[in-house]
CSV table of C-alpha atoms in Angstrom, one decimal:
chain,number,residue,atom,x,y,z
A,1,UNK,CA,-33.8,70.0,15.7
A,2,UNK,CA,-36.1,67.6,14.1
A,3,UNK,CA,-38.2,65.4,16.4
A,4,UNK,CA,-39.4,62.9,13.9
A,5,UNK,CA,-39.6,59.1,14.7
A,6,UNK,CA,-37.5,57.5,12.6
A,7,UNK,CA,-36.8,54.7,14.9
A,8,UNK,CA,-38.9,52.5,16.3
A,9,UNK,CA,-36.8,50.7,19.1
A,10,UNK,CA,-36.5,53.3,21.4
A,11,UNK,CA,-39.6,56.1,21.1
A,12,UNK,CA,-38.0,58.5,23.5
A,13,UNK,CA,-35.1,59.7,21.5
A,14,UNK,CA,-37.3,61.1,18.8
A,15,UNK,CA,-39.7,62.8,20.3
A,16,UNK,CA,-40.1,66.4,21.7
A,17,UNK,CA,-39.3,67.3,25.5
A,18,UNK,CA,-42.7,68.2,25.5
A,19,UNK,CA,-44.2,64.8,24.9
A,20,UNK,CA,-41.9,63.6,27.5
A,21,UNK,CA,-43.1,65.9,30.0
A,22,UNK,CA,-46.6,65.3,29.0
A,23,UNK,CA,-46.4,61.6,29.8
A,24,UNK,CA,-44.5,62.1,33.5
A,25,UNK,CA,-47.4,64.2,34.4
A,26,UNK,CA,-50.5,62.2,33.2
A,27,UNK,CA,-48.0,59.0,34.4
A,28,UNK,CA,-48.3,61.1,37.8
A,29,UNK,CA,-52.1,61.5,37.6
A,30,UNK,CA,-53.3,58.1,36.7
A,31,UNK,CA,-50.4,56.8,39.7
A,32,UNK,CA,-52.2,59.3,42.0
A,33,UNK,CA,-55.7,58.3,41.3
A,34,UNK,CA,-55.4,54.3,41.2
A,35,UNK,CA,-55.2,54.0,44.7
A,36,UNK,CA,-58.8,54.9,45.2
A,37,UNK,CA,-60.3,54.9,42.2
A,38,UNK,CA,-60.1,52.4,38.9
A,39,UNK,CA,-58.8,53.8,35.9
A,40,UNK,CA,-60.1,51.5,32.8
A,41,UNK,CA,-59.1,53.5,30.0
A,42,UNK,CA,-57.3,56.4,28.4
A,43,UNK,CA,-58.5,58.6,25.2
A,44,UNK,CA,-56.1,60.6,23.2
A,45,UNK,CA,-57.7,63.0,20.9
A,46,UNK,CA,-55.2,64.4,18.7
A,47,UNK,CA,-52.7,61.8,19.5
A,48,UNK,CA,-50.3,62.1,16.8
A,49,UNK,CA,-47.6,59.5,16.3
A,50,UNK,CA,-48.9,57.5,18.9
A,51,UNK,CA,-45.8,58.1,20.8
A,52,UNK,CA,-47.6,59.2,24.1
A,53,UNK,CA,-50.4,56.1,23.9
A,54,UNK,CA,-47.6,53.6,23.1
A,55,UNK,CA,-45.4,55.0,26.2
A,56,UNK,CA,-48.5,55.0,28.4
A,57,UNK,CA,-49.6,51.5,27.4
A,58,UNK,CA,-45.8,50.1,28.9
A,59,UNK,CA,-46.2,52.1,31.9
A,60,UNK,CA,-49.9,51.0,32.7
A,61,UNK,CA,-51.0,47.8,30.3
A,62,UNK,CA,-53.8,47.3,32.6
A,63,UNK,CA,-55.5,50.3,30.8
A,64,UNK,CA,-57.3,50.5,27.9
A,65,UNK,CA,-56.2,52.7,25.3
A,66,UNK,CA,-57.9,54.6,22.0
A,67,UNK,CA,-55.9,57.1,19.9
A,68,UNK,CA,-57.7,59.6,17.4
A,69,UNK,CA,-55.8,61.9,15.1
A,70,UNK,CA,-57.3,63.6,12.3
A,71,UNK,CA,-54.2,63.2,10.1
A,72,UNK,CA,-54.0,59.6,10.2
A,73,UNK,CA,-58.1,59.6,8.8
């Protein structure tokens, strides 16, 4: 199976169970941490489509967020 974004609307269905997994657990950490320490923002080295950032971001928009990828240089 190709897991290729091809639609914009609704990020999940494209995307890998990996990234999915990926985001409940740093969703878990960042959840776990805010009640005794602020979290201000989030770098993503290597982040790819921006899936993960974008899904992050509607979770937590209090955050700040940065993306780098080398393929989109």
């Amino acid at each position: 199976k190709q897991y290729q974004k091809n639609n914009r609307t609704n990020l999940a269905d494209n995307v890998h169970p990996w990234e999915l997994a990926r985001l409940d657990a740093v969703d878990d950490f960042i959840n776990g941490q805010l009640h005794w320490k602020k979290i201000d923002s989030v770098l993503d080295m290597g982040c790819g489509d921006t899936f993960f950032l974008e899904s992050l971001a509607k979770r937590h928009p209090h955050i700040s967020y940065v993306g780098i990828d080398i393929n989109f240089i």
